[in-house]
mmCIF file of C-alpha atoms and ligand atoms in Angstrom:
data_model
loop_
_atom_site.group_PDB
_atom_site.id
_atom_site.type_symbol
_atom_site.label_atom_id
_atom_site.label_comp_id
_atom_site.label_asym_id
_atom_site.label_seq_id
_atom_site.Cartn_x
_atom_site.Cartn_y
_atom_site.Cartn_z
ATOM 1 C CA UNK A 1 94.315 99.582 94.570
ATOM 2 C CA UNK A 2 93.331 95.712 95.625
ATOM 3 C CA UNK A 3 95.493 94.453 98.402
ATOM 4 C CA UNK A 4 95.714 90.571 97.862
ATOM 5 C CA UNK A 5 96.559 87.421 100.206
ATOM 6 C CA UNK A 6 99.407 85.061 99.576
ATOM 7 C CA UNK A 7 96.698 81.811 98.657
ATOM 8 C CA UNK A 8 96.692 80.207 95.586
ATOM 9 C CA UNK A 9 93.146 82.475 94.610
ATOM 10 C CA UNK A 10 94.702 85.218 94.822
ATOM 11 C CA UNK A 11 97.792 84.918 93.303
ATOM 12 C CA UNK A 12 95.941 83.000 90.566
ATOM 13 C CA UNK A 13 93.896 86.594 90.129
ATOM 14 C CA UNK A 14 97.027 88.989 90.230
ATOM 15 C CA UNK A 15 98.409 86.853 87.360
ATOM 16 C CA UNK A 16 95.452 87.224 86.085
ATOM 17 C CA UNK A 17 95.308 90.953 85.844
ATOM 18 C CA UNK A 18 100.041 90.881 84.618
ATOM 19 C CA UNK A 19 98.247 88.712 82.026
ATOM 20 C CA UNK A 20 95.568 92.239 81.342
ATOM 21 C CA UNK A 21 98.837 94.574 81.399
ATOM 22 C CA UNK A 22 97.865 95.966 84.927
ATOM 23 C CA UNK A 23 100.560 96.729 87.879
ATOM 24 C CA UNK A 24 100.801 93.709 90.263
ATOM 25 C CA UNK A 25 103.351 94.806 93.533
ATOM 26 C CA UNK A 26 104.918 91.909 93.990
ATOM 27 C CA UNK A 27 107.336 90.344 97.383
ATOM 28 C CA UNK A 28 110.203 88.903 96.645
ATOM 29 C CA UNK A 29 112.703 88.020 98.748
ATOM 30 C CA UNK A 30 114.929 91.203 97.776
ATOM 31 C CA UNK A 31 112.470 93.458 97.859
ATOM 32 C CA UNK A 32 109.118 93.736 96.482
ATOM 33 C CA UNK A 33 108.484 94.783 92.874
ATOM 34 C CA UNK A 34 106.116 96.691 90.807
ATOM 35 C CA UNK A 35 105.524 93.427 88.111
ATOM 36 C CA UNK A 36 104.223 94.320 84.490
ATOM 37 C CA UNK A 37 103.920 92.113 81.925
ATOM 38 C CA UNK A 38 107.491 92.533 80.147
ATOM 39 C CA UNK A 39 105.926 91.420 76.667
ATOM 40 C CA UNK A 40 103.041 94.254 76.977
ATOM 41 C CA UNK A 41 104.905 97.188 76.148
ATOM 42 C CA UNK A 42 102.178 99.799 77.722
ATOM 43 C CA UNK A 43 102.139 98.339 80.497
ATOM 44 C CA UNK A 44 105.301 98.456 80.748
ATOM 45 C CA UNK A 45 105.177 102.483 79.951
ATOM 46 C CA UNK A 46 103.486 102.073 82.692
ATOM 47 C CA UNK A 47 105.408 101.059 84.956
ATOM 48 C CA UNK A 48 107.989 104.083 84.607
ATOM 49 C CA UNK A 49 105.550 106.605 84.873
ATOM 50 C CA UNK A 50 104.119 105.192 88.470
ATOM 51 C CA UNK A 51 107.559 104.957 89.510
ATOM 52 C CA UNK A 52 108.726 108.454 87.865
ATOM 53 C CA UNK A 53 111.268 106.529 86.431
ATOM 54 C CA UNK A 54 113.695 107.960 83.538
ATOM 55 C CA UNK A 55 113.400 105.939 80.641
ATOM 56 C CA UNK A 56 116.709 105.286 79.871
ATOM 57 C CA UNK A 57 117.260 103.100 83.408
ATOM 58 C CA UNK A 58 116.064 99.570 82.203
ATOM 59 C CA UNK A 59 114.095 97.092 84.547
ATOM 60 C CA UNK A 60 114.773 93.253 85.418
ATOM 61 C CA UNK A 61 112.944 90.761 83.598
ATOM 62 C CA UNK A 62 111.820 88.155 86.115
ATOM 63 C CA UNK A 63 110.612 84.499 85.509
ATOM 64 C CA UNK A 64 110.120 81.477 86.912
ATOM 65 C CA UNK A 65 111.969 78.438 85.434
ATOM 66 C CA UNK A 66 115.476 78.482 84.143
ATOM 67 C CA UNK A 67 114.031 77.303 80.805
ATOM 68 C CA UNK A 68 112.634 80.421 80.712
ATOM 69 C CA UNK A 69 115.598 81.833 80.378
ATOM 70 C CA UNK A 70 115.838 81.337 76.148
ATOM 71 C CA UNK A 71 112.911 83.062 75.464
ATOM 72 C CA UNK A 72 114.449 86.730 77.001
ATOM 73 C CA UNK A 73 118.134 85.824 76.433
ATOM 74 C CA UNK A 74 118.867 85.247 72.919
ATOM 75 C CA UNK A 75 122.425 83.511 74.097
ATOM 76 C CA UNK A 76 123.106 82.799 77.157
ATOM 77 C CA UNK A 77 126.501 83.228 77.955
ATOM 78 C CA UNK A 78 128.123 80.409 79.558
ATOM 79 C CA UNK A 79 129.054 82.170 83.228
ATOM 80 C CA UNK A 80 125.251 82.586 83.014
ATOM 81 C CA UNK A 81 124.401 79.030 82.706
ATOM 82 C CA UNK A 82 126.424 78.023 85.322
ATOM 83 C CA UNK A 83 125.679 81.121 87.680
ATOM 84 C CA UNK A 84 121.552 80.002 87.372
ATOM 85 C CA UNK A 85 121.744 76.188 88.027
ATOM 86 C CA UNK A 86 124.422 77.157 91.486
ATOM 87 C CA UNK A 87 122.493 80.092 92.581
ATOM 88 C CA UNK A 88 118.901 80.222 91.015
ATOM 89 C CA UNK A 89 116.386 81.317 92.475
ATOM 90 C CA UNK A 90 118.576 84.086 94.328
ATOM 91 C CA UNK A 91 119.396 87.885 94.129
ATOM 92 C CA UNK A 92 121.734 87.544 91.759
ATOM 93 C CA UNK A 93 120.609 89.667 88.060
ATOM 94 C CA UNK A 94 122.401 87.940 85.353
ATOM 95 C CA UNK A 95 122.670 90.538 82.419
ATOM 96 C CA UNK A 96 122.386 88.945 78.835
ATOM 97 C CA UNK A 97 121.914 89.305 75.206
ATOM 98 C CA UNK A 98 118.433 89.959 74.944
ATOM 99 C CA UNK A 99 115.951 88.394 71.683
ATOM 100 C CA UNK A 100 114.748 91.268 69.774
ATOM 101 C CA UNK A 101 111.031 89.869 71.520
ATOM 102 C CA UNK A 102 111.955 91.940 74.844
ATOM 103 C CA UNK A 103 110.507 95.317 74.353
ATOM 104 C CA UNK A 104 113.267 98.036 73.738
ATOM 105 C CA UNK A 105 111.407 99.946 76.794
ATOM 106 C CA UNK A 106 111.861 97.193 79.037
ATOM 107 C CA UNK A 107 115.960 97.846 77.882
ATOM 108 C CA UNK A 108 116.490 100.969 77.795
ATOM 109 C CA UNK A 109 117.233 100.366 74.151
ATOM 110 C CA UNK A 110 120.370 98.195 75.217
ATOM 111 C CA UNK A 111 120.869 95.331 73.677
ATOM 112 C CA UNK A 112 120.743 93.938 76.965
ATOM 113 C CA UNK A 113 118.853 92.939 79.218
ATOM 114 C CA UNK A 114 118.505 92.383 83.360
ATOM 115 C CA UNK A 115 116.942 88.103 84.075
ATOM 116 C CA UNK A 116 116.280 87.430 87.483
ATOM 117 C CA UNK A 117 114.113 84.133 89.123
ATOM 118 C CA UNK A 118 113.594 85.489 92.503
ATOM 119 C CA UNK A 119 114.055 83.059 95.543
ATOM 120 C CA UNK A 120 110.286 83.983 96.518
ATOM 121 C CA UNK A 121 108.143 81.046 95.747
ATOM 122 C CA UNK A 122 105.005 83.549 96.354
ATOM 123 C CA UNK A 123 106.711 85.577 92.637
ATOM 124 C CA UNK A 124 107.603 82.854 91.266
ATOM 125 C CA UNK A 125 104.301 80.910 91.022
ATOM 126 C CA UNK A 126 102.512 84.344 90.161
ATOM 127 C CA UNK A 127 105.102 84.272 86.847
ATOM 128 C CA UNK A 128 104.277 81.029 86.486
ATOM 129 C CA UNK A 129 100.292 81.614 86.279
ATOM 130 C CA UNK A 130 101.112 84.937 84.057
ATOM 131 C CA UNK A 131 102.664 82.059 81.405
ATOM 132 C CA UNK A 132 105.123 85.562 81.048
ATOM 133 C CA UNK A 133 108.087 86.745 81.766
ATOM 134 C CA UNK A 134 107.761 90.096 84.419
ATOM 135 C CA UNK A 135 109.192 92.571 84.429
ATOM 136 C CA UNK A 136 109.348 94.130 87.496
ATOM 137 C CA UNK A 137 111.509 97.101 89.456
ATOM 138 C CA UNK A 138 111.893 97.730 93.221
ATOM 139 C CA UNK A 139 107.932 99.650 93.859
ATOM 140 C CA UNK A 140 109.082 102.485 95.208
ATOM 141 C CA UNK A 141 108.800 106.588 92.979
ATOM 142 C CA UNK A 142 111.987 106.635 91.385
ATOM 143 C CA UNK A 143 115.191 107.507 93.730
ATOM 144 C CA UNK A 144 112.962 106.917 97.461
ATOM 145 C CA UNK A 145 114.339 103.884 99.689
ATOM 146 C CA UNK A 146 112.806 100.485 98.577
ATOM 147 C CA UNK A 147 109.672 98.412 99.851
ATOM 148 C CA UNK A 148 110.191 95.340 102.394
ATOM 149 C CA UNK A 149 106.304 95.286 103.170
ATOM 150 C CA UNK A 150 103.585 95.177 101.185
ATOM 151 C CA UNK A 151 102.371 98.381 103.958
ATOM 152 C CA UNK A 152 105.610 100.724 101.950
ATOM 153 C CA UNK A 153 104.531 99.479 98.664
ATOM 154 C CA UNK A 154 100.357 100.784 99.598
ATOM 155 C CA UNK A 155 101.897 104.134 101.419
ATOM 156 C CA UNK A 156 104.011 104.681 98.250
ATOM 157 C CA UNK A 157 102.478 103.917 95.197
ATOM 158 C CA UNK A 158 98.721 103.273 96.484
ATOM 159 C CA UNK A 159 95.895 103.804 93.791
ATOM 160 C CA UNK A 160 98.902 104.125 91.062
ATOM 161 C CA UNK A 161 98.774 100.632 91.403
ATOM 162 C CA UNK A 162 96.467 97.763 90.367
ATOM 163 C CA UNK A 163 97.339 95.173 92.935
ATOM 164 C CA UNK A 164 100.089 94.717 95.726
ATOM 165 C CA UNK A 165 100.631 91.058 96.815
ATOM 166 C CA UNK A 166 100.668 90.838 100.622
ATOM 167 C CA UNK A 167 103.688 88.513 100.918
ATOM 168 C CA UNK A 168 105.106 89.833 104.151
ATOM 169 C CA UNK A 169 107.827 90.963 104.738
ATOM 170 C CA UNK A 170 110.848 90.876 102.907
ATOM 171 C CA UNK A 171 113.851 88.350 103.048
ATOM 172 C CA UNK A 172 116.729 89.687 102.126
ATOM 173 C CA UNK A 173 115.916 93.220 102.687
ATOM 174 C CA UNK A 174 118.194 94.263 99.416
ATOM 175 C CA UNK A 175 118.049 94.021 95.901
ATOM 176 C CA UNK A 176 119.763 91.319 93.624
ATOM 177 C CA UNK A 177 122.910 91.871 92.752
ATOM 178 C CA UNK A 178 123.093 92.662 88.919
ATOM 179 C CA UNK A 179 126.604 90.774 87.070
ATOM 180 C CA UNK A 180 127.157 91.741 83.301
ATOM 181 C CA UNK A 181 128.217 89.212 81.502
ATOM 182 C CA UNK A 182 128.386 90.003 78.083
ATOM 183 C CA UNK A 183 131.897 90.638 78.327
ATOM 184 C CA UNK A 184 135.057 88.349 78.460
ATOM 185 C CA UNK A 185 134.926 89.540 82.177
ATOM 186 C CA UNK A 186 131.956 89.881 84.213
ATOM 187 C CA UNK A 187 130.921 92.870 86.253
ATOM 188 C CA UNK A 188 129.316 93.506 89.114
ATOM 189 C CA UNK A 189 127.538 96.235 88.675
ATOM 190 C CA UNK A 190 125.922 96.629 91.429
ATOM 191 C CA UNK A 191 126.741 94.819 94.717
ATOM 192 C CA UNK A 192 123.516 93.218 96.541
ATOM 193 C CA UNK A 193 121.460 90.300 98.453
ATOM 194 C CA UNK A 194 123.660 87.487 95.917
ATOM 195 C CA UNK A 195 127.709 88.627 97.941
ATOM 196 C CA UNK A 196 130.350 88.096 95.331
ATOM 197 C CA UNK A 197 132.011 86.368 97.205
ATOM 198 C CA UNK A 198 129.474 83.427 96.700
ATOM 199 C CA UNK A 199 129.342 83.920 93.268
ATOM 200 C CA UNK A 200 133.362 83.766 93.166
ATOM 201 C CA UNK A 201 132.989 80.353 94.399
ATOM 202 C CA UNK A 202 130.949 79.569 90.882
ATOM 203 C CA UNK A 203 133.008 81.102 88.159
ATOM 204 C CA UNK A 204 135.758 82.597 89.940
ATOM 205 C CA UNK A 205 137.553 86.266 90.309
ATOM 206 C CA UNK A 206 134.740 89.320 89.304
ATOM 207 C CA UNK A 207 135.304 92.779 88.778
ATOM 208 C CA UNK A 208 133.133 95.640 90.969
ATOM 209 C CA UNK A 209 132.645 98.377 88.879
ATOM 210 C CA UNK A 210 133.541 101.494 90.801
ATOM 211 C CA UNK A 211 130.890 103.709 92.148
ATOM 212 C CA UNK A 212 131.540 106.933 90.155
ATOM 213 C CA UNK A 213 129.779 109.851 88.684
ATOM 214 C CA UNK A 214 130.662 110.659 85.306
ATOM 215 C CA UNK A 215 127.947 109.121 82.652
ATOM 216 C CA UNK A 216 125.703 106.737 83.420
ATOM 217 C CA UNK A 217 126.508 102.802 82.345
ATOM 218 C CA UNK A 218 123.881 101.189 84.685
ATOM 219 C CA UNK A 219 121.725 103.187 85.746
ATOM 220 C CA UNK A 220 120.494 101.754 89.019
ATOM 221 C CA UNK A 221 123.848 103.423 89.632
ATOM 222 C CA UNK A 222 123.230 107.195 89.917
ATOM 223 C CA UNK A 223 124.377 108.646 92.775
ATOM 224 C CA UNK A 224 121.840 109.506 95.021
ATOM 225 C CA UNK A 225 119.184 106.586 95.158
ATOM 226 C CA UNK A 226 117.538 105.199 97.834
ATOM 227 C CA UNK A 227 117.139 107.930 100.046
ATOM 228 C CA UNK A 228 114.827 108.984 102.729
ATOM 229 C CA UNK A 229 114.203 112.799 102.664
ATOM 230 C CA UNK A 230 115.220 113.055 106.335
ATOM 231 C CA UNK A 231 119.692 113.992 105.232
ATOM 232 C CA UNK A 232 121.221 111.126 106.350
ATOM 233 C CA UNK A 233 124.861 111.138 106.950
ATOM 234 C CA UNK A 234 127.453 108.556 106.357
ATOM 235 C CA UNK A 235 130.672 107.775 108.772
ATOM 236 C CA UNK A 236 132.883 104.968 109.018
ATOM 237 C CA UNK A 237 132.357 102.688 111.883
ATOM 238 C CA UNK A 238 135.093 104.092 113.768
ATOM 239 C CA UNK A 239 134.699 107.816 113.351
ATOM 240 C CA UNK A 240 130.960 108.120 114.950
ATOM 241 C CA UNK A 241 129.764 109.307 117.024
ATOM 242 C CA UNK A 242 132.646 111.813 117.045
ATOM 243 C CA UNK A 243 132.944 112.731 113.302
ATOM 244 C CA UNK A 244 129.130 113.784 114.065
ATOM 245 C CA UNK A 245 130.025 115.926 116.955
ATOM 246 C CA UNK A 246 132.335 117.861 115.597
ATOM 247 C CA UNK A 247 130.423 118.244 112.510
ATOM 248 C CA UNK A 248 127.561 119.378 114.565
ATOM 249 C CA UNK A 249 124.252 117.070 115.432
ATOM 250 C CA UNK A 250 121.053 119.156 114.226
ATOM 251 C CA UNK A 251 118.421 118.070 116.349
ATOM 252 C CA UNK A 252 116.212 115.888 117.111
ATOM 253 C CA UNK A 253 118.760 113.336 116.100
ATOM 254 C CA UNK A 254 118.840 108.868 115.491
ATOM 255 C CA UNK A 255 122.086 107.475 114.963
ATOM 256 C CA UNK A 256 121.678 104.266 113.190
ATOM 257 C CA UNK A 257 124.600 101.383 114.083
ATOM 258 C CA UNK A 258 125.987 97.571 113.291
ATOM 259 C CA UNK A 259 127.518 97.175 116.296
ATOM 260 C CA UNK A 260 124.751 97.884 119.430
ATOM 261 C CA UNK A 261 127.653 96.517 122.417
ATOM 262 C CA UNK A 262 129.967 98.781 121.711
ATOM 263 C CA UNK A 263 127.748 101.574 121.283
ATOM 264 C CA UNK A 264 126.639 101.150 124.398
ATOM 265 C CA UNK A 265 129.726 100.910 125.601
ATOM 266 C CA UNK A 266 130.691 104.473 124.370
ATOM 267 C CA UNK A 267 129.276 107.431 126.324
ATOM 268 C CA UNK A 268 129.702 110.033 122.996
ATOM 269 C CA UNK A 269 126.448 108.340 121.926
ATOM 270 C CA UNK A 270 124.244 109.776 124.470
ATOM 271 C CA UNK A 271 124.569 113.267 121.483
ATOM 272 C CA UNK A 272 121.446 110.847 119.679
ATOM 273 C CA UNK A 273 118.063 111.329 120.716
ATOM 274 C CA UNK A 274 118.467 107.847 119.300
ATOM 275 C CA UNK A 275 120.668 105.162 118.374
ATOM 276 C CA UNK A 276 119.175 102.470 116.641
ATOM 277 C CA UNK A 277 121.201 98.750 116.258
ATOM 278 C CA UNK A 278 120.652 97.576 112.570
ATOM 279 C CA UNK A 279 120.748 94.246 113.647
ATOM 280 C CA UNK A 280 120.776 93.190 117.192
ATOM 281 C CA UNK A 281 122.189 89.881 116.851
ATOM 282 C CA UNK A 282 124.276 91.437 114.564
ATOM 283 C CA UNK A 283 124.822 89.604 111.781
ATOM 284 C CA UNK A 284 125.231 91.440 108.459
ATOM 285 C CA UNK A 285 121.712 89.145 107.059
ATOM 286 C CA UNK A 286 120.023 90.384 109.720
ATOM 287 C CA UNK A 287 121.375 93.996 108.797
ATOM 288 C CA UNK A 288 120.325 93.869 105.548
ATOM 289 C CA UNK A 289 116.067 92.698 106.213
ATOM 290 C CA UNK A 290 116.154 95.456 108.677
ATOM 291 C CA UNK A 291 117.758 98.272 106.378
ATOM 292 C CA UNK A 292 114.717 100.116 104.387
ATOM 293 C CA UNK A 293 111.861 99.332 107.053
ATOM 294 C CA UNK A 294 114.344 101.100 109.297
ATOM 295 C CA UNK A 295 115.120 104.140 106.775
ATOM 296 C CA UNK A 296 111.139 103.718 105.904
ATOM 297 C CA UNK A 297 109.830 104.683 109.717
ATOM 298 C CA UNK A 298 113.155 107.219 110.654
ATOM 299 C CA UNK A 299 111.954 109.161 107.612
ATOM 300 C CA UNK A 300 108.328 109.051 109.508
ATOM 301 C CA UNK A 301 109.325 110.149 112.221
ATOM 302 C CA UNK A 302 110.568 114.332 112.489
ATOM 303 C CA UNK A 303 114.145 113.599 112.886
ATOM 304 C CA UNK A 304 116.637 116.008 111.496
ATOM 305 C CA UNK A 305 118.899 114.276 111.058
ATOM 306 C CA UNK A 306 119.959 110.679 110.289
ATOM 307 C CA UNK A 307 123.385 109.921 111.184
ATOM 308 C CA UNK A 308 124.984 106.154 109.967
ATOM 309 C CA UNK A 309 128.239 103.992 110.188
ATOM 310 C CA UNK A 310 129.419 101.895 107.632
ATOM 311 C CA UNK A 311 129.237 97.746 108.322
ATOM 312 C CA UNK A 312 132.197 95.462 107.779
ATOM 313 C CA UNK A 313 132.521 95.117 104.019
ATOM 314 C CA UNK A 314 132.299 92.648 103.215
ATOM 315 C CA UNK A 315 129.820 89.502 101.493
ATOM 316 C CA UNK A 316 126.261 91.374 102.609
ATOM 317 C CA UNK A 317 128.168 94.386 104.512
ATOM 318 C CA UNK A 318 129.210 95.343 100.500
ATOM 319 C CA UNK A 319 125.388 95.948 99.245
ATOM 320 C CA UNK A 320 124.469 97.212 102.759
ATOM 321 C CA UNK A 321 127.026 99.965 102.579
ATOM 322 C CA UNK A 322 126.078 100.647 98.992
ATOM 323 C CA UNK A 323 122.761 101.753 99.690
ATOM 324 C CA UNK A 324 123.595 103.411 102.481
ATOM 325 C CA UNK A 325 126.127 105.815 100.466
ATOM 326 C CA UNK A 326 123.895 106.416 98.128
ATOM 327 C CA UNK A 327 120.871 107.074 101.198
ATOM 328 C CA UNK A 328 123.625 110.242 101.803
ATOM 329 C CA UNK A 329 123.919 113.788 101.759
ATOM 330 C CA UNK A 330 126.853 114.047 99.439
ATOM 331 C CA UNK A 331 129.806 117.128 100.442
ATOM 332 C CA UNK A 332 129.631 119.499 97.430
HETATM 333 O O1 LIG B 1 116.418 92.291 94.030
HETATM 334 C C1 LIG B 1 116.243 93.441 92.817
HETATM 335 O O2 LIG B 1 116.953 93.563 91.923
HETATM 336 C C2 LIG B 1 114.446 94.387 92.386
HETATM 337 C C3 LIG B 1 113.278 93.719 92.849
HETATM 338 C C4 LIG B 1 112.077 93.339 92.444
HETATM 339 O O3 LIG B 1 113.553 91.716 92.178
HETATM 340 N N1 LIG B 1 114.111 95.175 91.939
HETATM 341 C C5 LIG B 1 115.270 95.591 91.455
HETATM 342 O O4 LIG B 1 114.866 96.848 90.058
HETATM 343 O O5 LIG B 1 115.660 96.883 92.286
HETATM 344 P P1 LIG B 1 115.577 98.038 89.672
HETATM 345 O O6 LIG B 1 115.092 98.515 88.480
HETATM 346 O O7 LIG B 1 115.098 99.201 91.303
HETATM 347 O O8 LIG B 1 117.285 98.203 89.507
HETATM 348 C C6 LIG B 1 117.225 97.882 88.443
HETATM 349 C C7 LIG B 1 119.158 97.750 88.477
HETATM 350 C C8 LIG B 1 119.174 98.910 87.557
HETATM 351 O O9 LIG B 1 120.317 99.027 88.303
HETATM 352 C C9 LIG B 1 119.696 99.262 86.817
HETATM 353 O O10 LIG B 1 120.103 100.021 85.763
HETATM 354 C C10 LIG B 1 119.809 97.596 86.339
HETATM 355 O O11 LIG B 1 119.280 96.796 86.647
HETATM 356 N N2 LIG B 1 119.261 96.802 84.979
HETATM 357 C C11 LIG B 1 118.289 96.542 84.154
HETATM 358 N N3 LIG B 1 118.740 96.243 83.048
HETATM 359 C C12 LIG B 1 120.207 96.338 83.102
HETATM 360 C C13 LIG B 1 120.664 96.413 81.524
HETATM 361 N N4 LIG B 1 120.816 96.266 80.479
HETATM 362 N N5 LIG B 1 122.287 96.258 81.654
HETATM 363 C C14 LIG B 1 122.388 97.115 82.348
HETATM 364 N N6 LIG B 1 122.259 97.545 84.121
HETATM 365 C C15 LIG B 1 121.261 96.416 83.926
HETATM 366 MG MG1 LIG B 2 115.157 99.982 92.604
#
């Protein structure tokens, strides 16, 4: 595996490697992606293999400019065009009807394709130089925490990828919001880095698909996902640490809190060995950008358990709560 910088000559090498069918991990504003030429079926097959990802879970195709949408989309729904104009580049993935040229492996045989124009200029430059579309899931083993630094990718995937482009830590820190625009009403399949409120300001009301244990609709919706190896227990904002103590706290323990000031006021927080603020400045944006890094770090530590509390369920908070929920131990 080769570690590349964000210098132009390195981006050109990354682009060439993609064209040759190699796997290149690239920075995006959300998380690092494990990129392959979307039109090269054997390169895409390696992505599934490296991640140990089931082939029923389709990939997101990344493009470098809005006009490239028509290279993968058979038809561009009106709402997709509006959202692209207003919110791209950015952490928004749109599901649209797929062109036959997009390999079925990319879309898991679905007649639709998920497309994103990333906000990260390094990602866009690589895709532009490669002159193709890049299929890229998050660059982590299936089910594990997504990477928000190049180091996370190197430590999780190492020599299983050909190149890793280091673009520094990801700005947004949680994956893109996935919205299905193929039906009569837009449906948010995965909350993410683009707030639902912002999407609604462009196209009006959308439906948010509820998490359920039934048949898999959007396969990234499996309930156990983004999970650290250390058990993580999730609690409502005001019930940690009381509820954790009632359950019995495993030691050594770490508590993950949103509001550190409140945490400091409560005597009960001393029940934990370490109390970590998700957002020292108190913003959901900061909490999102630090979430996966903190989980990676806690998972390297010697904690027996992680106790986390939900954040306010608005804006980026929806994505944070969704990831915390998926990372958590479910009863029964
Ligand atoms: O921010 C992101 O979205 C990152 C960066 C690298 O762009 N990528 C990412 O990819 O999170 P991945 O593969 O980890 O998640 C893709 C999600 C999955 O939940 C998948 O099921 C859903 O998108 N998806 C992809 N194509 C779909 C389709 N045609 N219909 C429904 N869901 C789809
Ligand atoms: Mg993922």
